[in-house]
Every structure is written in C-alpha cells, then in structure tokens.
C-alpha cells in the first residue's frame, strides 16, 4: 500500500474465491471452472489458500490499526472451499487483524452445492449475512443459463440459515435473461417474496458477448427486448414495494429495518464495485485474484488470474495495478454517488466543499444534461440536479453520465451504444 491509513474507519476485507463447479452462461465474474475432486483443483485451491494467508500477513503488517468492521467472501463460489480450508483462512484473519465485536461477516453461497451442515459450520465461524444467487426460478430460464436450482432447495437454505441465526439474507436476481416473460417473472417474484429475504439485488443482464464469450449461446430472439426488459423491471418494483420493500439506489430493494434502508434514511448510503452498501466500507482491502482495494482515493487491483496473482506472493509483493484519483475524480465520484444513491445532488454544496464556482466548473456538464431536462427526466434549480418521475428514477445512470468526464463527448449526441445501454437501468 502506498499510504498508511489515517482514518478511524474500520476496514472492510474482501476475499475473492475464483472457483466454480459449472459455468452459468450469464456470468461476468472472474472465475475458473473446476471439478472439486480433481487433483489439479486440489493443487490450485492450495495455491489460493497459501497466497491468501501470505497476502493477509503482508497487508496487515503494513497497517497501524488493522481494525475490521466488515468481511465479505465473494467469487466465484466461496462455498467451493472445504471446512479445513475455511478454518485455515479465518484463523489467519483473526491472527493478523482486530475484528470488531459487531463485524459483519458475509458470504455468497451457491444453493446448488451448500448443505445445511455447511451453513452450521459457517455460522460457527462467525458468518451472519448470506447472499444467494437465485437469478430466476423458471425452469426454462434456468436451463437456458445452465443453472438449475429448485425453489425447494433455496427454501431449505433460507429456512436453515434463519434457524441457525443468520441475521440477513440477500437474494441476487437478474432480469433480461433468455425466455423471461412478464408471467414467468411474476411467478418468480411471488416465490421470492414468499421466502422473505431481507434484501434483494435486482440486476439487469449485461449482454457483452465480445467479452463474455459464453453469452454467445444466447439467441437474440430469446432475450427480452428493451421495452420488455423495462416491463420486467417495473413489475419487480411494483411487486417488491407492495410487499413492503424499499427501492434503494439503482437496483436494490430492502426491508425498512435492513441496514441499507437505514443507510438511505440517514444519508450514508454508498455505491462501490460490490453494489449498494451501507457506508461501512470506505477503506477496502481486497484479497485474491482480481480483488480490488480502495484506500480511499487510490484503487488497487490484484492480477486477474490465480497464476499471476499467486506469483506475487512467491516472488515479491508489490506490483498490483493502481489508479490514484485526481481532485476532479474525487468530486465527480461524490456527485455520481449522490445521484445513484439519492437521485439528486447539490452542485452548489460541492462547490462550497471543494472551493470552486460550480456554474463555471460544471458548465459543459450542464449543457450535456439539457436533453434530459427537456425530456422531463431531471430538473435543475438553484444549483441542484434532481431526477424527475419514475422514468428519471430508472435512468439515474444516464443522469449521472452527464457528469462523467471519462465518457466520450459524442456519446451525448448519438445516445448510448448497445453495450452501455444494456447496463442502463
Ligand atoms: S456460480 Fe457465480 S461466479 Fe460461478 S459461473 Fe455461476 S455466476 Fe459465475
């Protein structure tokens, strides 16, 4: 790390476990597909565990006060690991970091492979938040994306987790998948609401076959078109809000007593590369292949593959990719985060905080915003940009993009290209 932390903020640790047993065709994560019983797999998992322990030791030693308030295991499939492997990593975490008493231990689980016994073991280790990849319950959709998991299997995991004392259960759902219709989505939403998760992430499928080659198995004719996709999103908003969930940020729903809803009410909601968060993770340390650290105005990314990453810990630590934000980046990050989280931003307050004349500073950005103002999707008044109506609410990314200094200027004349447009909403 290039700088020592000066903040008293507790750290957030993110661990990336890059193994999965089979490939889901919508996947955009960094992973390698392996059979658990294979000899090569055993060697590669050992390499991961060894590298993680080394990375924990090296990073913790560089900190003056390594106090941890949030730990998240993602992937890939964290529950690919055996109990022995879990014990080994969590022991290293406890040895090298001071864990807050109310530290949130969270992990992503695959309902197809995790067992009630596994959950009991993870609970004993200290985990209390679970995130389940559900995506869609319709069989035809599940077959098309190569991820078959019954409603009953998810229900068993949810019921067991509650009995064991897990305090928060999150579902990840995706819309825009092949064969999704309003009727099938309605049925999935009914099943989701029956299971009563505390929090739901409702993501739009990013179709980028030029990057995610396995998405070439999707036929264009089977994917919901723009207006159908919008109808699926509207259906989810209607069903979830009627069921008592709050619509949060770009794409999350949470019960009013969930920490995300609390963060929205108390204005400490943030968005980072893991999605909407409750603001406890300003300082993030990433571990494992491809993991990102945020510190807080410099981002670091570990090498993407297990081979590249693990060589860092056998040769010499220190050559991760990094990007330090300029003051303009910091200002625009705050601005864009405000729009993503709350749907409005005060340019005037930003000008006061960072000592600039906001009308001059954002002159070009406000010109780019004009089309959206004319179309009634946003309003600009007294130095404040505010989304307007439901469509403005759904197009927060587009409103924020007017202030994104890294988008090419001609994008605002021609509209968003297809790969960017697929991520809007
Ligand atoms: S389990 Fe998750 S990470 Fe693994 S292939 Fe499926 S979507 Fe990707």
Coordinates of N, CA and C in Angstrom, one line a residue, residues 248-367:
X248 N -34.0 0.9 -3.4 CA -32.8 1.6 -2.9 C -31.8 1.7 -4.0
X249 N -31.3 3.0 -4.2 CA -30.2 3.2 -5.2 C -30.6 2.8 -6.6
X250 N -29.7 2.2 -7.3 CA -30.0 1.8 -8.7 C -30.8 0.6 -8.8
X251 N -30.6 -0.4 -8.0 CA -31.1 -1.7 -8.3 C -31.3 -2.6 -7.1
X252 N -31.5 -2.0 -5.9 CA -31.6 -2.9 -4.7 C -33.0 -2.6 -4.1
X253 N -33.4 -3.6 -3.3 CA -34.6 -3.5 -2.5 C -34.3 -4.0 -1.1
X254 N -34.8 -3.3 -0.1 CA -34.5 -3.8 1.3 C -35.7 -3.5 2.2
X255 N -35.8 -4.4 3.2 CA -36.9 -4.2 4.2 C -36.5 -2.9 5.0
X256 N -37.5 -2.3 5.5 CA -37.3 -1.0 6.2 C -36.3 -1.1 7.4
X257 N -36.2 -2.3 8.0 CA -35.2 -2.4 9.1 C -33.9 -3.0 8.7
X258 N -33.7 -3.1 7.4 CA -32.3 -3.6 6.9 C -31.3 -2.4 6.9
X259 N -30.1 -2.8 7.0 CA -29.1 -1.7 7.2 C -29.0 -0.8 5.9
X260 N -29.4 -1.3 4.7 CA -29.4 -0.5 3.5 C -30.4 0.6 3.6
X261 N -31.6 0.2 4.1 CA -32.7 1.1 4.2 C -32.4 2.2 5.3
X262 N -31.7 1.7 6.3 CA -31.3 2.6 7.4 C -30.3 3.6 6.8
X263 N -29.3 3.1 6.0 CA -28.3 4.0 5.4 C -29.0 5.0 4.5
X264 N -30.0 4.6 3.8 CA -30.7 5.6 2.9 C -31.3 6.7 3.7
X265 N -32.0 6.3 4.8 CA -32.7 7.3 5.7 C -31.7 8.2 6.3
X266 N -30.5 7.7 6.7 CA -29.6 8.5 7.5 C -28.4 9.0 6.6
X267 N -28.6 8.9 5.3 CA -27.7 9.6 4.3 C -26.3 9.1 4.4
X268 N -26.1 7.8 4.6 CA -24.7 7.3 4.5 C -24.7 6.1 3.5
X269 N -25.6 6.0 2.6 CA -25.6 5.0 1.6 C -24.5 5.3 0.6
X270 N -23.8 4.3 0.1 CA -22.8 4.5 -0.9 C -22.9 3.4 -2.0
X271 N -22.2 3.6 -3.1 CA -22.1 2.5 -4.1 C -20.7 2.2 -4.4
X272 N -20.3 1.0 -4.3 CA -18.9 0.6 -4.8 C -19.0 -0.5 -5.7
X273 N -17.9 -1.2 -6.0 CA -17.9 -2.2 -7.0 C -18.6 -3.5 -6.6
X274 N -19.0 -3.5 -5.3 CA -19.8 -4.7 -4.8 C -21.3 -4.3 -4.9
X275 N -21.7 -3.1 -5.3 CA -23.1 -2.8 -5.3 C -23.4 -1.7 -4.3
X276 N -24.7 -1.5 -3.9 CA -25.1 -0.5 -2.9 C -24.6 -1.1 -1.5
X277 N -24.0 -0.1 -0.7 CA -23.6 -0.6 0.6 C -24.0 0.4 1.6
X278 N -23.9 0.0 2.9 CA -24.4 0.9 4.0 C -23.4 1.9 4.5
X279 N -22.2 2.0 3.8 CA -21.3 3.0 4.1 C -20.3 2.6 5.1
X280 N -20.2 1.4 5.5 CA -19.2 0.9 6.5 C -17.9 0.6 5.8
X281 N -17.8 0.8 4.5 CA -16.6 0.2 3.9 C -15.9 1.3 3.0
X282 N -15.5 2.3 3.6 CA -14.7 3.4 2.9 C -13.3 2.9 2.5
X283 N -12.8 2.1 3.4 CA -11.4 1.5 3.2 C -11.6 0.0 3.0
X284 N -11.3 -0.4 1.7 CA -11.5 -1.8 1.4 C -10.1 -2.4 1.1
X285 N -9.9 -3.5 1.6 CA -8.7 -4.3 1.3 C -9.2 -5.6 0.6
X286 N -8.7 -5.7 -0.7 CA -9.1 -6.9 -1.5 C -8.0 -8.0 -1.4
X287 N -8.4 -9.2 -1.4 CA -7.5 -10.4 -1.3 C -7.9 -11.4 -2.4
X288 N -6.9 -12.0 -3.0 CA -7.2 -13.0 -4.0 C -7.2 -12.4 -5.4
X289 N -7.2 -13.3 -6.4 CA -7.1 -12.9 -7.8 C -8.2 -11.9 -8.2
X290 N -7.8 -10.8 -8.8 CA -8.7 -9.8 -9.4 C -9.3 -8.8 -8.3
X291 N -9.1 -9.1 -7.0 CA -9.7 -8.3 -5.9 C -9.2 -6.9 -6.0
X292 N -10.2 -6.0 -5.7 CA -9.9 -4.5 -5.7 C -9.8 -4.0 -4.3
X293 N -8.9 -3.1 -4.1 CA -8.8 -2.4 -2.8 C -9.0 -0.9 -3.0
X294 N -9.7 -0.2 -2.1 CA -9.9 1.2 -2.2 C -9.4 1.9 -0.9
X295 N -8.5 2.9 -1.1 CA -7.7 3.3 0.0 C -7.5 4.8 0.2
X296 N -8.4 5.7 0.4 CA -9.7 5.7 -0.1 C -9.7 6.4 -1.5
X297 N -8.7 7.1 -1.8 CA -8.7 7.8 -3.1 C -7.8 7.1 -4.1
X298 N -7.2 6.0 -3.8 CA -6.5 5.2 -4.7 C -7.1 3.8 -4.8
X299 N -7.3 3.3 -6.0 CA -7.8 1.9 -6.2 C -6.6 1.1 -6.6
X300 N -6.6 -0.2 -6.1 CA -5.6 -1.1 -6.5 C -6.3 -2.4 -7.0
X301 N -5.8 -3.0 -8.0 CA -6.4 -4.3 -8.4 C -5.3 -5.3 -8.5
X302 N -5.6 -6.5 -7.8 CA -4.7 -7.6 -7.9 C -4.8 -8.2 -9.3
X303 N -3.7 -8.9 -9.8 CA -3.7 -9.6 -11.1 C -5.0 -10.5 -11.2
X304 N -5.5 -10.6 -12.4 CA -6.8 -11.3 -12.5 C -6.7 -12.9 -12.4
X305 N -5.6 -13.5 -12.9 CA -5.6 -14.9 -12.8 C -4.9 -15.4 -11.6
X306 N -5.3 -16.7 -11.2 CA -4.7 -17.3 -10.0 C -3.2 -17.4 -10.2
X307 N -2.7 -17.7 -11.4 CA -1.3 -17.9 -11.6 C -0.5 -16.6 -11.5
X308 N -1.1 -15.5 -12.1 CA -0.4 -14.2 -12.0 C -0.4 -13.7 -10.5
X309 N -1.6 -13.8 -9.9 CA -1.7 -13.3 -8.5 C -0.8 -14.1 -7.6
X310 N -0.8 -15.5 -7.7 CA -0.1 -16.2 -6.7 C 1.4 -16.0 -6.9
X311 N 1.9 -15.7 -8.1 CA 3.3 -15.4 -8.2 C 3.8 -14.2 -7.5
X312 N 2.8 -13.3 -7.2 CA 3.2 -12.1 -6.4 C 3.6 -12.5 -5.0
X313 N 3.1 -13.6 -4.5 CA 3.3 -14.0 -3.1 C 4.4 -15.0 -3.0
X314 N 4.9 -15.5 -4.2 CA 6.1 -16.4 -4.1 C 7.3 -15.6 -4.5
X315 N 7.1 -14.6 -5.3 CA 8.3 -13.8 -5.8 C 8.5 -12.6 -4.9
X316 N 7.6 -11.6 -5.1 CA 7.8 -10.4 -4.3 C 6.5 -9.6 -4.3
X317 N 6.0 -9.2 -3.2 CA 4.7 -8.4 -3.2 C 5.0 -7.0 -3.7
X318 N 4.1 -6.4 -4.4 CA 4.2 -5.0 -4.7 C 3.7 -4.5 -6.1
X319 N 3.5 -5.4 -7.0 CA 3.2 -4.8 -8.4 C 1.8 -5.0 -8.8
X320 N 0.9 -4.6 -7.9 CA -0.6 -4.6 -8.3 C -0.8 -3.3 -9.2
X321 N -1.9 -3.4 -10.0 CA -2.3 -2.2 -10.8 C -2.9 -1.2 -9.9
X322 N -2.6 0.1 -10.1 CA -3.2 1.1 -9.2 C -3.7 2.3 -10.0
X323 N -4.6 3.0 -9.4 CA -5.1 4.3 -10.0 C -5.4 5.2 -8.9
X324 N -4.7 6.4 -8.9 CA -5.0 7.4 -7.9 C -5.9 8.5 -8.5
X325 N -6.9 8.8 -7.7 CA -7.9 9.8 -8.2 C -7.4 11.2 -8.1
X326 N -7.7 12.0 -9.2 CA -7.4 13.4 -9.1 C -8.5 14.1 -8.3
X327 N -8.3 15.3 -8.0 CA -9.3 16.0 -7.2 C -10.6 16.0 -8.0
X328 N -10.5 16.2 -9.3 CA -11.7 16.2 -10.1 C -12.4 14.9 -10.1
X329 N -11.6 13.8 -10.1 CA -12.2 12.4 -9.9 C -13.0 12.3 -8.6
X330 N -12.4 12.8 -7.6 CA -13.0 12.7 -6.2 C -14.3 13.5 -6.2
X331 N -14.3 14.7 -6.8 CA -15.6 15.5 -6.8 C -16.6 14.8 -7.6
X332 N -16.3 14.2 -8.8 CA -17.2 13.6 -9.6 C -17.7 12.3 -9.1
X333 N -16.8 11.6 -8.4 CA -17.2 10.3 -7.7 C -18.3 10.6 -6.7
X334 N -18.1 11.7 -5.9 CA -19.1 12.0 -4.9 C -20.4 12.4 -5.5
X335 N -20.3 13.2 -6.6 CA -21.5 13.7 -7.3 C -22.3 12.5 -7.9
X336 N -21.6 11.6 -8.6 CA -22.3 10.5 -9.2 C -22.8 9.5 -8.2
X337 N -22.1 9.3 -7.1 CA -22.6 8.5 -6.0 C -23.9 9.1 -5.4
X338 N -24.0 10.4 -5.2 CA -25.2 11.1 -4.7 C -26.4 10.8 -5.6
X339 N -26.1 10.9 -7.0 CA -27.2 10.7 -7.9 C -27.7 9.2 -7.8
X340 N -26.7 8.3 -7.8 CA -27.0 6.9 -7.8 C -27.8 6.5 -6.5
X341 N -27.4 7.1 -5.4 CA -27.9 6.7 -4.1 C -29.3 7.4 -3.8
X342 N -29.3 8.8 -4.1 CA -30.4 9.6 -3.7 C -31.2 10.2 -4.8
X343 N -30.7 10.2 -6.0 CA -31.5 10.8 -7.1 C -31.3 12.3 -7.2
X344 N -30.5 12.9 -6.4 CA -30.2 14.3 -6.5 C -28.8 14.6 -6.0
X345 N -28.4 15.8 -6.4 CA -27.1 16.3 -5.9 C -27.1 17.8 -5.9
X346 N -26.4 18.4 -4.9 CA -26.3 19.8 -4.9 C -24.9 20.2 -5.4
X347 N -24.9 20.8 -6.6 CA -23.6 21.2 -7.2 C -23.1 22.4 -6.4
X348 N -24.0 23.2 -5.9 CA -23.6 24.3 -5.0 C -22.8 23.9 -3.8
X349 N -23.4 22.8 -3.1 CA -22.7 22.3 -1.9 C -21.3 21.8 -2.3
X350 N -21.2 21.1 -3.4 CA -19.9 20.6 -3.8 C -18.9 21.7 -4.1
X351 N -19.4 22.8 -4.7 CA -18.6 24.0 -4.9 C -18.1 24.6 -3.6
X352 N -19.0 24.6 -2.6 CA -18.6 25.2 -1.3 C -17.6 24.2 -0.6
X353 N -17.8 22.9 -0.7 CA -16.9 22.0 0.0 C -15.5 22.0 -0.7
X354 N -15.5 22.1 -2.0 CA -14.2 22.0 -2.7 C -13.6 23.3 -3.2
X355 N -14.4 24.4 -2.9 CA -13.9 25.8 -3.2 C -13.8 26.0 -4.7
X356 N -14.9 25.9 -5.4 CA -14.9 26.3 -6.8 C -16.2 26.9 -7.1
X357 N -16.3 27.6 -8.3 CA -17.6 28.2 -8.7 C -18.3 27.1 -9.5
X358 N -19.4 26.6 -9.0 CA -20.0 25.4 -9.6 C -20.5 25.6 -11.0
X359 N -21.0 26.8 -11.3 CA -21.6 27.1 -12.6 C -20.5 27.0 -13.7
X360 N -19.3 27.6 -13.3 CA -18.2 27.5 -14.3 C -17.7 26.1 -14.4
X361 N -17.5 25.5 -13.2 CA -16.9 24.2 -13.2 C -17.7 23.1 -14.0
X362 N -19.0 23.2 -13.8 CA -19.9 22.2 -14.4 C -20.5 22.7 -15.7
X363 N -20.0 23.8 -16.3 CA -20.7 24.4 -17.5 C -20.9 23.3 -18.6
X364 N -19.9 22.6 -19.0 CA -20.1 21.6 -20.1 C -21.0 20.5 -19.7
X365 N -21.0 20.1 -18.4 CA -21.8 19.0 -17.9 C -23.3 19.4 -18.0
X366 N -23.5 20.7 -17.6 CA -24.9 21.1 -17.5 C -25.5 21.3 -19.0
X367 N -24.6 21.6 -19.9 CA -25.1 21.6 -21.3 C -25.5 20.2 -21.8

